C-alpha cells in the first residue's frame, strides 16, 4: 500500500507539472481569441492549486479566472461574465480546443450580444471554423453570422386561442434570402436588401468552402 501510494503521488506530480505547462500556453491562446472577439482588455488566467486529496485526475484544483475590463480584479468566470461574454469566452475555448474536444454538438445562445460590424464577421468565421469538427446550433440576430449557416431555421410564435405555439421552419434558399434581408433592413425589405442578402450568402458559401478545402 505504501509503495502504491508513493507511485500514485509521483504520477499526480507529473500530471500537475504537465497541467501547469499546458495552462501557460492555453492562457495566451485564449487571450488572443478574446482580443479577436472584441473583449480587448481581457486577462485570462488558469489558477492551479494543489490539495492533499489525490483523485483520478490528480491532486490539482483548477479555476478559470478572467478580468474583462481594465482595473478589475481577476475573478471566476461565472461570477462576472454576462451572457454575451460567456458565449464569446466559450467560443474562444472551443476554437483553441476544437481539434481535441470530443463534444459532438455545441449550442451558442446570445453569441452576438453587444457586437456588430467586423467583430460579428470574425465571430461568424470562428464559428465556421469550429463547425469543421462539431455540429453547431447558433441563435443569432446578425446577418454577418446567419449567412454562414449550412441549415437555416426560422423561429416564430403564434397564438392559437389561449395557447402560444413556437414554430420552427427549416428555410430553403429563397426563405433564407428573405430572412437575411429582414435582418439587414428590418421591415424595409426591397430589391437592394434582397440583392445584398444574396451577395452575403454567396460570399459566405465561398468562405466556408475555402475553410473546408484547407482542412482537407
PDB file of N, CA, C and O in Angstrom, residues 177-178 180-186 188-201:
ATOM      1  N   UNK A 177     -32.870  33.851 -47.939  1.00  0.00           N
ATOM      2  CA  UNK A 177     -32.591  35.177 -48.515  1.00  0.00           C
ATOM      3  C   UNK A 177     -33.513  36.229 -47.901  1.00  0.00           C
ATOM      4  O   UNK A 177     -33.073  37.316 -47.510  1.00  0.00           O
ATOM      5  N   UNK A 178     -34.803  35.905 -47.797  1.00  0.00           N
ATOM      6  CA  UNK A 178     -35.756  36.868 -47.241  1.00  0.00           C
ATOM      7  C   UNK A 178     -35.479  37.128 -45.758  1.00  0.00           C
ATOM      8  O   UNK A 178     -35.609  38.258 -45.280  1.00  0.00           O
ATOM      9  N   UNK A 180     -32.514  36.885 -44.194  1.00  0.00           N
ATOM     10  CA  UNK A 180     -31.305  37.714 -44.103  1.00  0.00           C
ATOM     11  C   UNK A 180     -31.642  39.149 -44.491  1.00  0.00           C
ATOM     12  O   UNK A 180     -31.150  40.105 -43.881  1.00  0.00           O
ATOM     13  N   UNK A 181     -32.500  39.316 -45.491  1.00  0.00           N
ATOM     14  CA  UNK A 181     -32.939  40.665 -45.896  1.00  0.00           C
ATOM     15  C   UNK A 181     -33.645  41.362 -44.750  1.00  0.00           C
ATOM     16  O   UNK A 181     -33.473  42.572 -44.540  1.00  0.00           O
ATOM     17  N   UNK A 182     -34.445  40.611 -44.009  1.00  0.00           N
ATOM     18  CA  UNK A 182     -35.150  41.196 -42.857  1.00  0.00           C
ATOM     19  C   UNK A 182     -34.156  41.623 -41.780  1.00  0.00           C
ATOM     20  O   UNK A 182     -34.314  42.681 -41.150  1.00  0.00           O
ATOM     21  N   UNK A 183     -33.108  40.816 -41.568  1.00  0.00           N
ATOM     22  CA  UNK A 183     -32.086  41.179 -40.585  1.00  0.00           C
ATOM     23  C   UNK A 183     -31.307  42.427 -41.025  1.00  0.00           C
ATOM     24  O   UNK A 183     -30.878  43.222 -40.198  1.00  0.00           O
ATOM     25  N   UNK A 184     -31.149  42.584 -42.329  1.00  0.00           N
ATOM     26  CA  UNK A 184     -30.424  43.753 -42.851  1.00  0.00           C
ATOM     27  C   UNK A 184     -31.279  45.003 -42.783  1.00  0.00           C
ATOM     28  O   UNK A 184     -30.839  46.055 -42.305  1.00  0.00           O
ATOM     29  N   UNK A 185     -32.512  44.906 -43.262  1.00  0.00           N
ATOM     30  CA  UNK A 185     -33.331  46.101 -43.427  1.00  0.00           C
ATOM     31  C   UNK A 185     -34.530  46.228 -42.519  1.00  0.00           C
ATOM     32  O   UNK A 185     -35.307  47.166 -42.665  1.00  0.00           O
ATOM     33  N   UNK A 186     -34.702  45.280 -41.583  1.00  0.00           N
ATOM     34  CA  UNK A 186     -35.875  45.335 -40.719  1.00  0.00           C
ATOM     35  C   UNK A 186     -37.137  45.115 -41.533  1.00  0.00           C
ATOM     36  O   UNK A 186     -37.226  44.189 -42.342  1.00  0.00           O
ATOM     37  N   UNK A 188     -38.151  47.032 -43.812  1.00  0.00           N
ATOM     38  CA  UNK A 188     -37.951  47.615 -45.136  1.00  0.00           C
ATOM     39  C   UNK A 188     -37.199  46.631 -46.043  1.00  0.00           C
ATOM     40  O   UNK A 188     -36.002  46.767 -46.296  1.00  0.00           O
ATOM     41  N   UNK A 189     -37.902  45.608 -46.522  1.00  0.00           N
ATOM     42  CA  UNK A 189     -37.305  44.640 -47.438  1.00  0.00           C
ATOM     43  C   UNK A 189     -37.588  45.092 -48.868  1.00  0.00           C
ATOM     44  O   UNK A 189     -38.738  45.283 -49.261  1.00  0.00           O
ATOM     45  N   UNK A 190     -36.531  45.274 -49.654  1.00  0.00           N
ATOM     46  CA  UNK A 190     -36.696  45.725 -51.033  1.00  0.00           C
ATOM     47  C   UNK A 190     -35.644  45.048 -51.914  1.00  0.00           C
ATOM     48  O   UNK A 190     -34.896  44.165 -51.454  1.00  0.00           O
ATOM     49  N   UNK A 191     -35.564  45.449 -53.168  1.00  0.00           N
ATOM     50  CA  UNK A 191     -34.631  44.820 -54.109  1.00  0.00           C
ATOM     51  C   UNK A 191     -33.182  44.972 -53.643  1.00  0.00           C
ATOM     52  O   UNK A 191     -32.371  44.067 -53.833  1.00  0.00           O
ATOM     53  N   UNK A 192     -32.872  46.104 -53.024  1.00  0.00           N
ATOM     54  CA  UNK A 192     -31.499  46.346 -52.569  1.00  0.00           C
ATOM     55  C   UNK A 192     -31.108  45.386 -51.446  1.00  0.00           C
ATOM     56  O   UNK A 192     -30.034  44.769 -51.483  1.00  0.00           O
ATOM     57  N   UNK A 193     -31.986  45.237 -50.452  1.00  0.00           N
ATOM     58  CA  UNK A 193     -31.663  44.342 -49.339  1.00  0.00           C
ATOM     59  C   UNK A 193     -31.636  42.882 -49.798  1.00  0.00           C
ATOM     60  O   UNK A 193     -30.818  42.096 -49.314  1.00  0.00           O
ATOM     61  N   UNK A 194     -32.513  42.520 -50.735  1.00  0.00           N
ATOM     62  CA  UNK A 194     -32.528  41.152 -51.259  1.00  0.00           C
ATOM     63  C   UNK A 194     -31.241  40.863 -52.025  1.00  0.00           C
ATOM     64  O   UNK A 194     -30.615  39.803 -51.862  1.00  0.00           O
ATOM     65  N   UNK A 195     -30.809  41.822 -52.847  1.00  0.00           N
ATOM     66  CA  UNK A 195     -29.566  41.644 -53.599  1.00  0.00           C
ATOM     67  C   UNK A 195     -28.369  41.547 -52.655  1.00  0.00           C
ATOM     68  O   UNK A 195     -27.489  40.698 -52.822  1.00  0.00           O
ATOM     69  N   UNK A 196     -28.365  42.399 -51.639  1.00  0.00           N
ATOM     70  CA  UNK A 196     -27.278  42.362 -50.656  1.00  0.00           C
ATOM     71  C   UNK A 196     -27.273  41.033 -49.902  1.00  0.00           C
ATOM     72  O   UNK A 196     -26.208  40.469 -49.632  1.00  0.00           O
ATOM     73  N   UNK A 197     -28.457  40.537 -49.585  1.00  0.00           N
ATOM     74  CA  UNK A 197     -28.578  39.254 -48.890  1.00  0.00           C
ATOM     75  C   UNK A 197     -27.990  38.122 -49.734  1.00  0.00           C
ATOM     76  O   UNK A 197     -27.219  37.299 -49.230  1.00  0.00           O
ATOM     77  N   UNK A 198     -28.326  38.092 -51.007  1.00  0.00           N
ATOM     78  CA  UNK A 198     -27.802  37.049 -51.897  1.00  0.00           C
ATOM     79  C   UNK A 198     -26.285  37.138 -52.016  1.00  0.00           C
ATOM     80  O   UNK A 198     -25.588  36.105 -52.022  1.00  0.00           O
ATOM     81  N   UNK A 199     -25.761  38.355 -52.111  1.00  0.00           N
ATOM     82  CA  UNK A 199     -24.313  38.532 -52.200  1.00  0.00           C
ATOM     83  C   UNK A 199     -23.616  38.046 -50.932  1.00  0.00           C
ATOM     84  O   UNK A 199     -22.577  37.380 -50.998  1.00  0.00           O
ATOM     85  N   UNK A 200     -24.195  38.353 -49.764  1.00  0.00           N
ATOM     86  CA  UNK A 200     -23.604  37.926 -48.494  1.00  0.00           C
ATOM     87  C   UNK A 200     -23.609  36.405 -48.373  1.00  0.00           C
ATOM     88  O   UNK A 200     -22.630  35.796 -47.904  1.00  0.00           O
ATOM     89  N   UNK A 201     -24.702  35.767 -48.800  1.00  0.00           N
ATOM     90  CA  UNK A 201     -24.789  34.308 -48.740  1.00  0.00           C
ATOM     91  C   UNK A 201     -23.769  33.671 -49.685  1.00  0.00           C
ATOM     92  O   UNK A 201     -23.097  32.687 -49.332  1.00  0.00           O
TER      93      UNK A 201
END
